[in-house]
């Protein structure tokens, strides 16, 4: 293996670095983007059940839920702001979902970049190897075929190495992109179901700007007095 790397020339160094980076990112994202760690099953049902049984969930408990999983962060944020109404609750959940998706996309673009530049590095090595072969011909390589073979081997090795790095990187990049899309869809589904269940079980608290009760009573009393005055005026000849 080391002999092949040496035969590929100096361009094998960045290709090897790209392969190490791609491998590290693939392993790290494979461990991070696990569905059961990001979107745990029955989390929404557990929160709704606790709300129905106790009428409310303490802020400390919700903060614990927020810190454990990405879905828990979104749902707990919504419950923290549910007393301010549906619009505020939805807005805060959308903000947290955007933050979580951004964190899930960490290093994914780097993986796509590696998949794009690795073949170009291999192609550059091919060009340089062919140039070396032609230069060797002008220097009398027709009498010494080994001089010609060195440039050709460099071209073939770098091309193969670039493709070997690029193909798995691009496959993993597309796979992780699809996984993030599915996770984001689950975020939206779970948040929508929670809002619907809050409505169904009458657990959504809405705060509206209302006229104070004393003012309402005073207005009713004023209307009644005005009506009595009008009746007296109509009865007077």
mmCIF file of C-alpha atoms in Angstrom:
data_model
loop_
_atom_site.group_PDB
_atom_site.id
_atom_site.type_symbol
_atom_site.label_atom_id
_atom_site.label_comp_id
_atom_site.label_asym_id
_atom_site.label_seq_id
_atom_site.Cartn_x
_atom_site.Cartn_y
_atom_site.Cartn_z
ATOM 1 C CA UNK A 1 0.000 0.000 0.000
ATOM 2 C CA UNK A 2 2.752 2.421 0.922
ATOM 3 C CA UNK A 3 4.494 1.655 -2.364
ATOM 4 C CA UNK A 4 1.363 2.642 -4.276
ATOM 5 C CA UNK A 5 1.141 5.895 -2.346
ATOM 6 C CA UNK A 6 4.763 6.678 -3.148
ATOM 7 C CA UNK A 7 4.261 5.785 -6.802
ATOM 8 C CA UNK A 8 1.309 8.180 -7.018
ATOM 9 C CA UNK A 9 3.500 11.169 -6.296
ATOM 10 C CA UNK A 10 2.920 14.176 -4.074
ATOM 11 C CA UNK A 11 -0.764 14.482 -5.032
ATOM 12 C CA UNK A 12 -1.459 11.312 -3.056
ATOM 13 C CA UNK A 13 -0.924 13.309 0.150
ATOM 14 C CA UNK A 14 -4.058 15.501 -0.190
ATOM 15 C CA UNK A 15 -6.036 12.476 -1.440
ATOM 16 C CA UNK A 16 -5.043 10.490 1.656
ATOM 17 C CA UNK A 17 -5.940 13.461 3.882
ATOM 18 C CA UNK A 18 -9.358 13.662 2.194
ATOM 19 C CA UNK A 19 -9.916 9.958 2.750
ATOM 20 C CA UNK A 20 -9.144 10.283 6.484
ATOM 21 C CA UNK A 21 -11.446 13.286 6.867
ATOM 22 C CA UNK A 22 -14.245 11.522 4.994
ATOM 23 C CA UNK A 23 -13.900 8.413 7.149
ATOM 24 C CA UNK A 24 -13.998 10.443 10.376
ATOM 25 C CA UNK A 25 -17.068 12.397 9.260
ATOM 26 C CA UNK A 26 -18.909 9.256 8.139
ATOM 27 C CA UNK A 27 -18.283 7.523 11.469
ATOM 28 C CA UNK A 28 -19.239 10.592 13.519
ATOM 29 C CA UNK A 29 -22.427 11.356 11.546
ATOM 30 C CA UNK A 30 -23.461 7.689 11.527
ATOM 31 C CA UNK A 31 -23.289 7.719 15.318
ATOM 32 C CA UNK A 32 -25.060 11.077 15.646
ATOM 33 C CA UNK A 33 -27.843 10.682 13.076
ATOM 34 C CA UNK A 34 -29.531 7.726 14.735
ATOM 35 C CA UNK A 35 -33.312 7.985 14.665
ATOM 36 C CA UNK A 36 -33.872 6.639 18.163
ATOM 37 C CA UNK A 37 -31.454 9.199 19.599
ATOM 38 C CA UNK A 38 -32.925 12.196 17.775
ATOM 39 C CA UNK A 39 -36.624 11.275 17.546
ATOM 40 C CA UNK A 40 -37.328 8.929 20.473
ATOM 41 C CA UNK A 41 -40.509 6.922 20.197
ATOM 42 C CA UNK A 42 -43.508 7.794 22.417
ATOM 43 C CA UNK A 43 -41.940 11.014 23.706
ATOM 44 C CA UNK A 44 -44.925 13.071 22.565
ATOM 45 C CA UNK A 45 -47.363 10.570 24.067
ATOM 46 C CA UNK A 46 -45.541 10.689 27.394
ATOM 47 C CA UNK A 47 -45.666 14.489 27.541
ATOM 48 C CA UNK A 48 -49.374 14.606 26.651
ATOM 49 C CA UNK A 49 -50.180 11.882 29.196
ATOM 50 C CA UNK A 50 -48.333 13.779 31.912
ATOM 51 C CA UNK A 51 -50.196 16.957 31.005
ATOM 52 C CA UNK A 52 -53.557 15.197 31.145
ATOM 53 C CA UNK A 53 -52.795 13.612 34.491
ATOM 54 C CA UNK A 54 -51.201 16.565 36.250
ATOM 55 C CA UNK A 55 -52.587 19.507 34.271
ATOM 56 C CA UNK A 56 -49.091 20.927 33.791
ATOM 57 C CA UNK A 57 -45.409 20.000 33.593
ATOM 58 C CA UNK A 58 -42.864 21.792 35.731
ATOM 59 C CA UNK A 59 -40.283 24.008 34.083
ATOM 60 C CA UNK A 60 -37.448 21.917 35.544
ATOM 61 C CA UNK A 61 -38.860 18.743 34.000
ATOM 62 C CA UNK A 62 -39.302 20.424 30.630
ATOM 63 C CA UNK A 63 -35.723 21.715 30.720
ATOM 64 C CA UNK A 64 -34.517 18.154 31.348
ATOM 65 C CA UNK A 65 -36.509 16.963 28.326
ATOM 66 C CA UNK A 66 -35.019 19.779 26.207
ATOM 67 C CA UNK A 67 -31.457 18.750 26.984
ATOM 68 C CA UNK A 68 -31.807 15.035 26.197
ATOM 69 C CA UNK A 69 -32.896 14.857 22.547
ATOM 70 C CA UNK A 70 -33.509 17.127 19.566
ATOM 71 C CA UNK A 71 -37.221 16.274 19.425
ATOM 72 C CA UNK A 72 -37.470 16.827 23.165
ATOM 73 C CA UNK A 73 -35.958 20.286 22.686
ATOM 74 C CA UNK A 74 -38.652 21.202 20.151
ATOM 75 C CA UNK A 75 -41.645 19.773 22.006
ATOM 76 C CA UNK A 76 -40.572 21.041 25.430
ATOM 77 C CA UNK A 77 -40.016 24.518 23.990
ATOM 78 C CA UNK A 78 -43.565 24.482 22.669
ATOM 79 C CA UNK A 79 -44.951 23.481 26.057
ATOM 80 C CA UNK A 80 -42.934 26.186 27.772
ATOM 81 C CA UNK A 81 -44.626 28.822 25.611
ATOM 82 C CA UNK A 82 -48.099 27.312 25.309
ATOM 83 C CA UNK A 83 -49.585 29.762 27.812
ATOM 84 C CA UNK A 84 -48.872 32.541 25.320
ATOM 85 C CA UNK A 85 -51.065 31.005 22.669
ATOM 86 C CA UNK A 86 -50.762 28.940 19.525
ATOM 87 C CA UNK A 87 -48.871 31.505 17.436
ATOM 88 C CA UNK A 88 -46.105 32.029 19.991
ATOM 89 C CA UNK A 89 -45.855 28.308 20.653
ATOM 90 C CA UNK A 90 -45.556 27.479 16.944
ATOM 91 C CA UNK A 91 -42.982 30.208 16.311
ATOM 92 C CA UNK A 92 -40.699 29.044 19.117
ATOM 93 C CA UNK A 93 -40.927 25.402 18.006
ATOM 94 C CA UNK A 94 -40.021 26.381 14.446
ATOM 95 C CA UNK A 95 -37.002 28.312 15.693
ATOM 96 C CA UNK A 96 -35.751 25.370 17.724
ATOM 97 C CA UNK A 97 -36.346 22.990 14.809
ATOM 98 C CA UNK A 98 -34.197 25.218 12.575
ATOM 99 C CA UNK A 99 -31.409 25.181 15.174
ATOM 100 C CA UNK A 100 -31.570 21.400 15.529
ATOM 101 C CA UNK A 101 -31.518 20.798 11.760
ATOM 102 C CA UNK A 102 -28.510 23.105 11.448
ATOM 103 C CA UNK A 103 -26.683 21.069 14.080
ATOM 104 C CA UNK A 104 -27.578 17.824 12.332
ATOM 105 C CA UNK A 105 -26.064 19.158 9.102
ATOM 106 C CA UNK A 106 -22.699 19.697 10.790
ATOM 107 C CA UNK A 107 -19.797 18.551 8.537
ATOM 108 C CA UNK A 108 -22.207 17.204 5.894
ATOM 109 C CA UNK A 109 -21.148 19.879 3.405
ATOM 110 C CA UNK A 110 -17.514 19.018 4.085
ATOM 111 C CA UNK A 111 -18.273 15.445 3.082
ATOM 112 C CA UNK A 112 -19.835 16.664 -0.166
ATOM 113 C CA UNK A 113 -16.829 18.860 -0.833
ATOM 114 C CA UNK A 114 -14.470 15.920 -0.389
ATOM 115 C CA UNK A 115 -16.571 13.869 -2.781
ATOM 116 C CA UNK A 116 -16.281 16.673 -5.337
ATOM 117 C CA UNK A 117 -12.561 17.499 -5.098
ATOM 118 C CA UNK A 118 -11.134 13.981 -4.723
ATOM 119 C CA UNK A 119 -11.739 13.054 -8.399
ATOM 120 C CA UNK A 120 -10.315 16.425 -9.432
ATOM 121 C CA UNK A 121 -7.158 15.694 -7.477
ATOM 122 C CA UNK A 122 -6.976 12.314 -9.182
ATOM 123 C CA UNK A 123 -7.503 13.962 -12.560
ATOM 124 C CA UNK A 124 -4.746 16.460 -11.820
ATOM 125 C CA UNK A 125 -2.465 13.564 -10.947
ATOM 126 C CA UNK A 126 -3.403 11.939 -14.254
ATOM 127 C CA UNK A 127 -2.511 15.061 -16.192
ATOM 128 C CA UNK A 128 0.792 15.455 -14.377
ATOM 129 C CA UNK A 129 1.606 11.761 -14.936
ATOM 130 C CA UNK A 130 0.918 12.026 -18.662
ATOM 131 C CA UNK A 131 3.050 15.168 -18.841
ATOM 132 C CA UNK A 132 5.889 13.293 -17.112
ATOM 133 C CA UNK A 133 5.560 10.468 -19.635
ATOM 134 C CA UNK A 134 5.817 12.812 -22.602
ATOM 135 C CA UNK A 135 8.786 14.554 -21.044
ATOM 136 C CA UNK A 136 10.413 11.180 -20.544
ATOM 137 C CA UNK A 137 9.909 10.398 -24.234
ATOM 138 C CA UNK A 138 11.772 13.533 -25.217
ATOM 139 C CA UNK A 139 14.570 12.544 -22.861
ATOM 140 C CA UNK A 140 15.066 9.193 -24.546
ATOM 141 C CA UNK A 141 12.550 6.982 -22.780
ATOM 142 C CA UNK A 142 12.028 4.970 -25.946
ATOM 143 C CA UNK A 143 15.313 3.225 -25.135
ATOM 144 C CA UNK A 144 14.367 2.917 -21.401
ATOM 145 C CA UNK A 145 10.666 1.958 -20.960
ATOM 146 C CA UNK A 146 10.883 2.246 -17.154
ATOM 147 C CA UNK A 147 11.074 6.035 -17.475
ATOM 148 C CA UNK A 148 7.822 6.030 -19.440
ATOM 149 C CA UNK A 149 6.137 3.580 -17.070
ATOM 150 C CA UNK A 150 6.751 5.847 -14.055
ATOM 151 C CA UNK A 151 4.588 8.640 -15.447
ATOM 152 C CA UNK A 152 1.837 6.271 -16.599
ATOM 153 C CA UNK A 153 1.675 4.519 -13.221
ATOM 154 C CA UNK A 154 1.446 7.873 -11.449
ATOM 155 C CA UNK A 155 -1.484 8.855 -13.685
ATOM 156 C CA UNK A 156 -3.371 5.605 -13.084
ATOM 157 C CA UNK A 157 -2.745 5.463 -9.328
ATOM 158 C CA UNK A 158 -3.887 9.002 -8.599
ATOM 159 C CA UNK A 159 -7.002 8.566 -10.754
ATOM 160 C CA UNK A 160 -7.967 5.358 -8.981
ATOM 161 C CA UNK A 161 -7.236 6.822 -5.546
ATOM 162 C CA UNK A 162 -9.378 9.892 -6.229
ATOM 163 C CA UNK A 163 -12.322 7.740 -7.288
ATOM 164 C CA UNK A 164 -11.920 5.386 -4.332
ATOM 165 C CA UNK A 165 -12.197 8.355 -1.966
ATOM 166 C CA UNK A 166 -14.927 10.203 -3.873
ATOM 167 C CA UNK A 167 -17.450 7.383 -4.390
ATOM 168 C CA UNK A 168 -18.019 6.490 -0.693
ATOM 169 C CA UNK A 169 -17.958 10.178 0.266
ATOM 170 C CA UNK A 170 -20.692 11.069 -2.222
ATOM 171 C CA UNK A 171 -22.807 8.050 -1.282
ATOM 172 C CA UNK A 172 -22.571 8.945 2.402
ATOM 173 C CA UNK A 173 -23.293 12.616 1.636
ATOM 174 C CA UNK A 174 -26.526 11.766 -0.199
ATOM 175 C CA UNK A 175 -27.519 9.267 2.475
ATOM 176 C CA UNK A 176 -27.042 11.739 5.318
ATOM 177 C CA UNK A 177 -28.904 14.440 3.410
ATOM 178 C CA UNK A 178 -31.879 12.101 3.002
ATOM 179 C CA UNK A 179 -31.695 11.120 6.665
ATOM 180 C CA UNK A 180 -31.815 14.774 7.757
ATOM 181 C CA UNK A 181 -34.836 15.402 5.509
ATOM 182 C CA UNK A 182 -36.635 12.446 7.113
ATOM 183 C CA UNK A 183 -35.751 13.673 10.592
ATOM 184 C CA UNK A 184 -37.003 17.172 9.807
ATOM 185 C CA UNK A 185 -40.262 15.660 8.541
ATOM 186 C CA UNK A 186 -40.594 13.830 11.851
ATOM 187 C CA UNK A 187 -40.018 17.089 13.716
ATOM 188 C CA UNK A 188 -42.895 18.706 11.836
ATOM 189 C CA UNK A 189 -45.152 15.672 12.252
ATOM 190 C CA UNK A 190 -44.585 15.317 15.977
ATOM 191 C CA UNK A 191 -45.007 19.045 16.613
ATOM 192 C CA UNK A 192 -48.240 19.120 14.596
ATOM 193 C CA UNK A 193 -49.621 16.078 16.413
ATOM 194 C CA UNK A 194 -48.807 17.608 19.778
ATOM 195 C CA UNK A 195 -50.645 20.829 18.914
ATOM 196 C CA UNK A 196 -53.636 18.797 17.704
ATOM 197 C CA UNK A 197 -53.690 16.750 20.909
ATOM 198 C CA UNK A 198 -53.446 19.894 23.020
ATOM 199 C CA UNK A 199 -56.576 21.113 21.231
ATOM 200 C CA UNK A 200 -58.359 17.774 21.484
ATOM 201 C CA UNK A 201 -57.748 17.444 25.227
ATOM 202 C CA UNK A 202 -58.261 21.178 25.859
ATOM 203 C CA UNK A 203 -54.737 21.615 27.179
ATOM 204 C CA UNK A 204 -53.801 24.661 25.126
ATOM 205 C CA UNK A 205 -53.936 27.825 27.181
ATOM 206 C CA UNK A 206 -54.724 31.033 25.274
ATOM 207 C CA UNK A 207 -54.101 34.460 26.755
ATOM 208 C CA UNK A 208 -56.191 37.195 25.162
ATOM 209 C CA UNK A 209 -56.411 40.881 25.933
ATOM 210 C CA UNK A 210 -59.781 41.162 27.639
ATOM 211 C CA UNK A 211 -61.677 44.040 29.180
ATOM 212 C CA UNK A 212 -61.378 43.838 32.981
ATOM 213 C CA UNK A 213 -64.380 42.359 34.750
ATOM 214 C CA UNK A 214 -65.040 45.516 36.810
ATOM 215 C CA UNK A 215 -65.093 47.597 33.642
ATOM 216 C CA UNK A 216 -67.569 45.202 32.045
ATOM 217 C CA UNK A 217 -69.879 45.409 35.062
ATOM 218 C CA UNK A 218 -69.627 49.188 35.022
ATOM 219 C CA UNK A 219 -70.512 49.305 31.337
ATOM 220 C CA UNK A 220 -73.525 47.054 31.877
ATOM 221 C CA UNK A 221 -74.696 49.220 34.769
ATOM 222 C CA UNK A 222 -74.271 52.375 32.701
ATOM 223 C CA UNK A 223 -76.312 50.859 29.844
ATOM 224 C CA UNK A 224 -79.067 49.813 32.258
ATOM 225 C CA UNK A 225 -79.261 53.293 33.799
ATOM 226 C CA UNK A 226 -79.345 54.897 30.351
ATOM 227 C CA UNK A 227 -82.176 52.568 29.303
ATOM 228 C CA UNK A 228 -84.199 53.438 32.415
ATOM 229 C CA UNK A 229 -83.663 57.156 31.738
ATOM 230 C CA UNK A 230 -84.919 56.751 28.186
ATOM 231 C CA UNK A 231 -88.023 54.966 29.394
ATOM 232 C CA UNK A 232 -88.803 57.763 31.888
ATOM 233 C CA UNK A 233 -88.355 60.417 29.202
ATOM 234 C CA UNK A 234 -90.700 58.567 26.843
ATOM 235 C CA UNK A 235 -93.374 58.225 29.578
ATOM 236 C CA UNK A 236 -93.262 61.933 30.480
ATOM 237 C CA UNK A 237 -95.885 64.012 28.459
#
